């Protein structure tokens, strides 16, 4: 069984990355995308390890933006918007609240 890591773990890893970023710069890390095998089937999805390490999330298409401007750090996470029709066929997408609970990121927005 895999041990669940805390919000603090992911927050500390993001802070470590901020310490490495020069002022007035940004790091953009994507989760990756699903790859189609056929019209109705995808290959197994494996999340980008850096994205997982900084957020704890394993869903495709997420984008993490870490910006350091004038000594101020800002973290924004973009995730897929839930679509009840698609979820019926492809499974549940994480909600903003669930993404916050897992990652500890306050500024979470939908990709669209």
Coordinates of N, CA and C in Angstrom, one line a residue:
X1 N 0.8 -1.2 0.0 CA 0.0 0.0 0.0 C 0.9 1.2 0.0
X2 N 0.5 2.2 -0.8 CA 1.3 3.5 -0.9 C 0.9 4.4 0.2
X3 N 1.9 5.0 0.8 CA 1.6 6.0 1.9 C 1.2 7.3 1.3
X4 N 0.1 7.9 1.8 CA -0.3 9.2 1.4 C 0.6 10.3 2.0
X5 N 1.0 11.2 1.2 CA 1.9 12.3 1.7 C 1.0 13.5 2.0
X6 N 1.4 14.3 2.9 CA 0.6 15.5 3.4 C 0.8 16.7 2.5
X7 N -0.1 17.6 2.6 CA 0.0 18.9 1.9 C 1.3 19.6 2.2
X8 N 1.8 19.5 3.5 CA 3.0 20.1 3.9 C 4.2 19.6 3.1
X9 N 4.2 18.3 2.7 CA 5.3 17.7 1.9 C 5.3 18.4 0.6
X10 N 4.2 18.5 -0.1 CA 4.2 19.2 -1.4 C 4.5 20.6 -1.3
X11 N 4.0 21.3 -0.3 CA 4.3 22.7 -0.1 C 5.8 22.9 0.1
X12 N 6.4 22.1 0.9 CA 7.9 22.2 1.1 C 8.7 22.0 -0.1
X13 N 8.2 21.1 -1.0 CA 8.9 20.8 -2.2 C 8.8 22.0 -3.2
X14 N 7.6 22.7 -3.2 CA 7.5 23.9 -4.0 C 8.3 25.0 -3.5
X15 N 8.4 25.1 -2.1 CA 9.3 26.2 -1.6 C 10.7 25.9 -1.9
X16 N 11.2 24.7 -1.9 CA 12.5 24.4 -2.3 C 12.8 24.8 -3.8
X17 N 11.8 24.6 -4.6 CA 12.0 25.0 -6.0 C 12.0 26.5 -6.1
X18 N 11.2 27.2 -5.3 CA 11.2 28.7 -5.3 C 12.5 29.2 -5.0
X19 N 13.2 28.6 -4.0 CA 14.5 29.0 -3.6 C 15.5 28.9 -4.7
X20 N 15.3 28.0 -5.7 CA 16.2 27.9 -6.8 C 15.9 28.8 -8.0
X21 N 14.7 29.4 -8.0 CA 14.3 30.2 -9.1 C 14.9 31.6 -8.9
X22 N 15.4 32.2 -10.0 CA 15.8 33.6 -9.9 C 14.6 34.5 -9.8
X23 N 14.7 35.7 -9.3 CA 13.6 36.7 -9.3 C 13.1 37.0 -10.7
X24 N 11.9 37.2 -10.8 CA 11.2 37.5 -12.1 C 11.3 36.4 -13.1
X25 N 11.0 35.2 -12.6 CA 11.0 34.0 -13.4 C 9.8 33.1 -13.0
X26 N 9.6 32.1 -13.8 CA 8.5 31.2 -13.6 C 8.9 29.7 -14.0
X27 N 8.3 28.8 -13.4 CA 8.5 27.4 -13.8 C 7.1 26.9 -14.1
X28 N 7.0 26.2 -15.3 CA 5.7 25.7 -15.7 C 5.9 24.2 -15.9
X29 N 5.1 23.4 -15.1 CA 5.3 22.0 -15.1 C 3.9 21.3 -15.5
X30 N 3.9 20.5 -16.5 CA 2.7 19.9 -17.0 C 2.6 18.4 -16.5
X31 N 1.4 18.0 -16.3 CA 1.2 16.6 -15.9 C 1.4 15.6 -17.0
X32 N 1.2 16.1 -18.2 CA 1.2 15.2 -19.4 C -0.2 14.9 -19.9
X33 N -0.3 14.3 -21.1 CA -1.6 14.0 -21.7 C -1.7 12.5 -21.9
X34 N -3.0 12.1 -22.0 CA -3.2 10.7 -22.4 C -2.9 10.5 -23.9
X35 N -2.5 9.4 -24.2 CA -2.2 9.0 -25.6 C -3.1 8.0 -26.1
X36 N -3.8 8.2 -27.2 CA -4.8 7.3 -27.8 C -4.1 6.1 -28.4
X37 N -4.7 4.9 -28.0 CA -4.3 3.7 -28.6 C -5.2 3.4 -29.9
X38 N -6.4 3.6 -29.7 CA -7.4 3.5 -30.8 C -8.5 4.5 -30.6
X39 N -9.5 4.5 -31.4 CA -10.6 5.5 -31.2 C -11.3 5.5 -29.9
X40 N -11.3 4.4 -29.2 CA -12.0 4.4 -27.9 C -11.2 3.8 -26.7
X41 N -9.8 3.8 -26.9 CA -9.0 3.3 -25.9 C -7.7 4.1 -25.8
X42 N -7.2 4.4 -24.6 CA -5.9 5.1 -24.4 C -4.9 4.2 -23.8
X43 N -3.7 4.5 -24.0 CA -2.6 3.8 -23.3 C -2.7 4.2 -21.8
X44 N -2.1 3.3 -20.9 CA -2.1 3.7 -19.5 C -1.4 5.1 -19.4
X45 N -2.0 5.9 -18.5 CA -1.4 7.2 -18.3 C -0.4 7.2 -17.1
X46 N 0.7 7.8 -17.3 CA 1.7 8.0 -16.3 C 2.0 9.5 -16.1
X47 N 1.7 10.0 -15.0 CA 1.9 11.4 -14.7 C 3.4 11.8 -14.7
X48 N 3.7 13.0 -15.2 CA 5.1 13.6 -15.1 C 5.5 13.5 -13.6
X49 N 6.7 12.9 -13.4 CA 7.2 12.8 -12.0 C 7.4 14.1 -11.3
X50 N 7.8 15.1 -12.0 CA 8.0 16.4 -11.4 C 6.7 17.0 -11.0
X51 N 5.7 16.9 -11.8 CA 4.3 17.4 -11.4 C 3.8 16.7 -10.2
X52 N 3.9 15.4 -10.2 CA 3.5 14.5 -9.1 C 4.2 15.0 -7.8
X53 N 5.5 15.2 -7.9 CA 6.4 15.5 -6.8 C 6.0 16.9 -6.2
X54 N 5.5 17.8 -7.0 CA 5.2 19.1 -6.5 C 3.7 19.3 -6.2
X55 N 2.8 18.4 -6.6 CA 1.4 18.6 -6.4 C 0.7 17.4 -5.7
X56 N 1.2 16.2 -5.9 CA 0.6 15.0 -5.4 C -0.6 14.5 -6.3
X57 N -0.8 15.1 -7.4 CA -1.9 14.8 -8.3 C -1.5 13.9 -9.4
X58 N -2.4 13.0 -9.8 CA -2.0 12.1 -10.9 C -2.9 12.1 -12.1
X59 N -3.7 13.2 -12.2 CA -4.6 13.3 -13.4 C -3.9 13.9 -14.6
X60 N -4.3 13.6 -15.8 CA -3.7 14.2 -17.0 C -4.1 15.6 -17.2
X61 N -3.3 16.3 -18.0 CA -3.6 17.7 -18.5 C -3.5 18.8 -17.5
X62 N -3.1 18.5 -16.2 CA -2.8 19.5 -15.3 C -1.6 20.4 -15.6
X63 N -1.6 21.6 -15.2 CA -0.5 22.5 -15.4 C -0.3 23.3 -14.1
X64 N 1.0 23.2 -13.6 CA 1.4 23.9 -12.4 C 2.3 25.1 -12.8
X65 N 1.9 26.3 -12.4 CA 2.7 27.5 -12.7 C 3.2 28.1 -11.3
X66 N 4.5 28.1 -11.2 CA 5.2 28.7 -10.1 C 5.9 30.0 -10.5
X67 N 5.5 31.1 -10.0 CA 6.1 32.4 -10.5 C 6.7 33.1 -9.3
X68 N 7.9 33.7 -9.5 CA 8.6 34.5 -8.5 C 8.8 35.9 -9.0
X69 N 8.1 36.8 -8.5 CA 8.1 38.2 -9.0 C 8.4 39.1 -7.9
X70 N 9.5 39.9 -7.9 CA 9.9 40.8 -6.9 C 9.9 40.3 -5.5
X71 N 10.4 39.0 -5.4 CA 10.4 38.3 -4.1 C 9.2 37.7 -3.6
X72 N 8.1 37.8 -4.4 CA 6.8 37.2 -4.0 C 6.6 36.0 -4.9
X73 N 6.2 34.9 -4.2 CA 5.9 33.6 -4.8 C 4.4 33.5 -5.1
X74 N 4.1 33.0 -6.3 CA 2.7 32.7 -6.5 C 2.6 31.3 -7.2
X75 N 1.6 30.5 -6.8 CA 1.4 29.2 -7.3 C 0.0 29.1 -7.8
X76 N -0.1 28.7 -9.1 CA -1.4 28.5 -9.7 C -1.4 27.1 -10.3
X77 N -2.5 26.4 -10.1 CA -2.7 25.1 -10.7 C -3.9 25.1 -11.6
X78 N -3.8 24.6 -12.8 CA -4.9 24.5 -13.7 C -5.2 23.0 -13.9
X79 N -6.5 22.7 -13.8 CA -7.0 21.3 -14.0 C -8.1 21.3 -14.9
X80 N -8.4 20.0 -15.4 CA -9.6 19.9 -16.3 C -10.9 20.2 -15.6
X81 N -11.8 20.8 -16.3 CA -13.1 21.0 -15.7 C -14.0 19.7 -15.8
X82 N -14.6 19.4 -14.7 CA -15.5 18.2 -14.7 C -16.6 18.3 -15.8
X83 N -16.8 17.2 -16.5 CA -17.8 17.1 -17.5 C -18.6 15.9 -17.3
X84 N -19.8 16.0 -16.7 CA -20.6 14.8 -16.4 C -20.8 13.9 -17.5
X85 N -21.0 14.4 -18.7 CA -21.2 13.4 -19.9 C -19.9 12.6 -20.1
X86 N -18.7 13.2 -20.2 CA -17.5 12.5 -20.4 C -17.1 11.6 -19.2
X87 N -17.5 12.1 -18.0 CA -17.1 11.3 -16.8 C -17.9 9.9 -16.8
X88 N -19.1 9.9 -17.4 CA -19.9 8.7 -17.5 C -19.1 7.6 -18.3
X89 N -18.3 8.1 -19.3 CA -17.5 7.2 -20.1 C -16.1 7.0 -19.8
X90 N -15.5 8.1 -19.3 CA -14.0 8.1 -19.1 C -13.6 8.1 -17.6
X91 N -14.6 8.3 -16.7 CA -14.2 8.3 -15.3 C -14.2 9.8 -14.7
X92 N -14.2 9.8 -13.4 CA -14.3 11.1 -12.7 C -13.0 11.9 -12.8
X93 N -13.2 13.2 -12.9 CA -12.1 14.2 -12.9 C -12.0 14.8 -11.5
X94 N -10.9 15.2 -11.0 CA -10.7 15.7 -9.7 C -11.4 17.1 -9.7
X95 N -12.0 17.5 -8.5 CA -12.6 18.8 -8.4 C -11.6 19.8 -7.8
X96 N -11.9 21.0 -7.8 CA -11.0 22.1 -7.3 C -10.8 21.8 -5.8
X97 N -11.9 21.5 -5.0 CA -11.7 21.2 -3.6 C -10.8 20.0 -3.3
X98 N -11.0 18.9 -4.1 CA -10.2 17.7 -3.9 C -8.7 18.0 -4.2
X99 N -8.5 18.8 -5.3 CA -7.1 19.1 -5.7 C -6.5 20.0 -4.6
X100 N -7.2 20.9 -4.0 CA -6.7 21.7 -2.9 C -6.4 20.9 -1.7
X101 N -7.3 19.9 -1.3 CA -7.0 19.1 -0.2 C -5.7 18.2 -0.4
X102 N -5.5 17.8 -1.6 CA -4.3 16.9 -1.8 C -3.0 17.8 -1.9
X103 N -3.1 18.9 -2.6 CA -1.9 19.6 -2.9 C -1.6 20.8 -2.0
X104 N -2.6 21.3 -1.4 CA -2.4 22.5 -0.5 C -2.3 23.8 -1.3
X105 N -2.6 23.8 -2.6 CA -2.6 24.9 -3.5 C -3.9 25.7 -3.4
X106 N -3.9 27.0 -3.1 CA -5.1 27.7 -2.9 C -5.7 28.2 -4.3
X107 N -4.8 28.6 -5.2 CA -5.2 29.2 -6.5 C -5.3 28.1 -7.5
X108 N -6.5 27.5 -7.6 CA -6.7 26.4 -8.6 C -7.8 26.9 -9.5
X109 N -7.6 26.7 -10.8 CA -8.5 27.2 -11.9 C -8.7 26.0 -12.9
X110 N -9.8 26.2 -13.6 CA -10.0 25.2 -14.7 C -9.2 25.6 -16.0
X111 N -8.8 24.7 -16.8 CA -8.0 25.0 -18.0 C -8.7 25.9 -18.9
X112 N -10.0 25.8 -19.0 CA -10.7 26.6 -20.0 C -10.9 28.0 -19.5

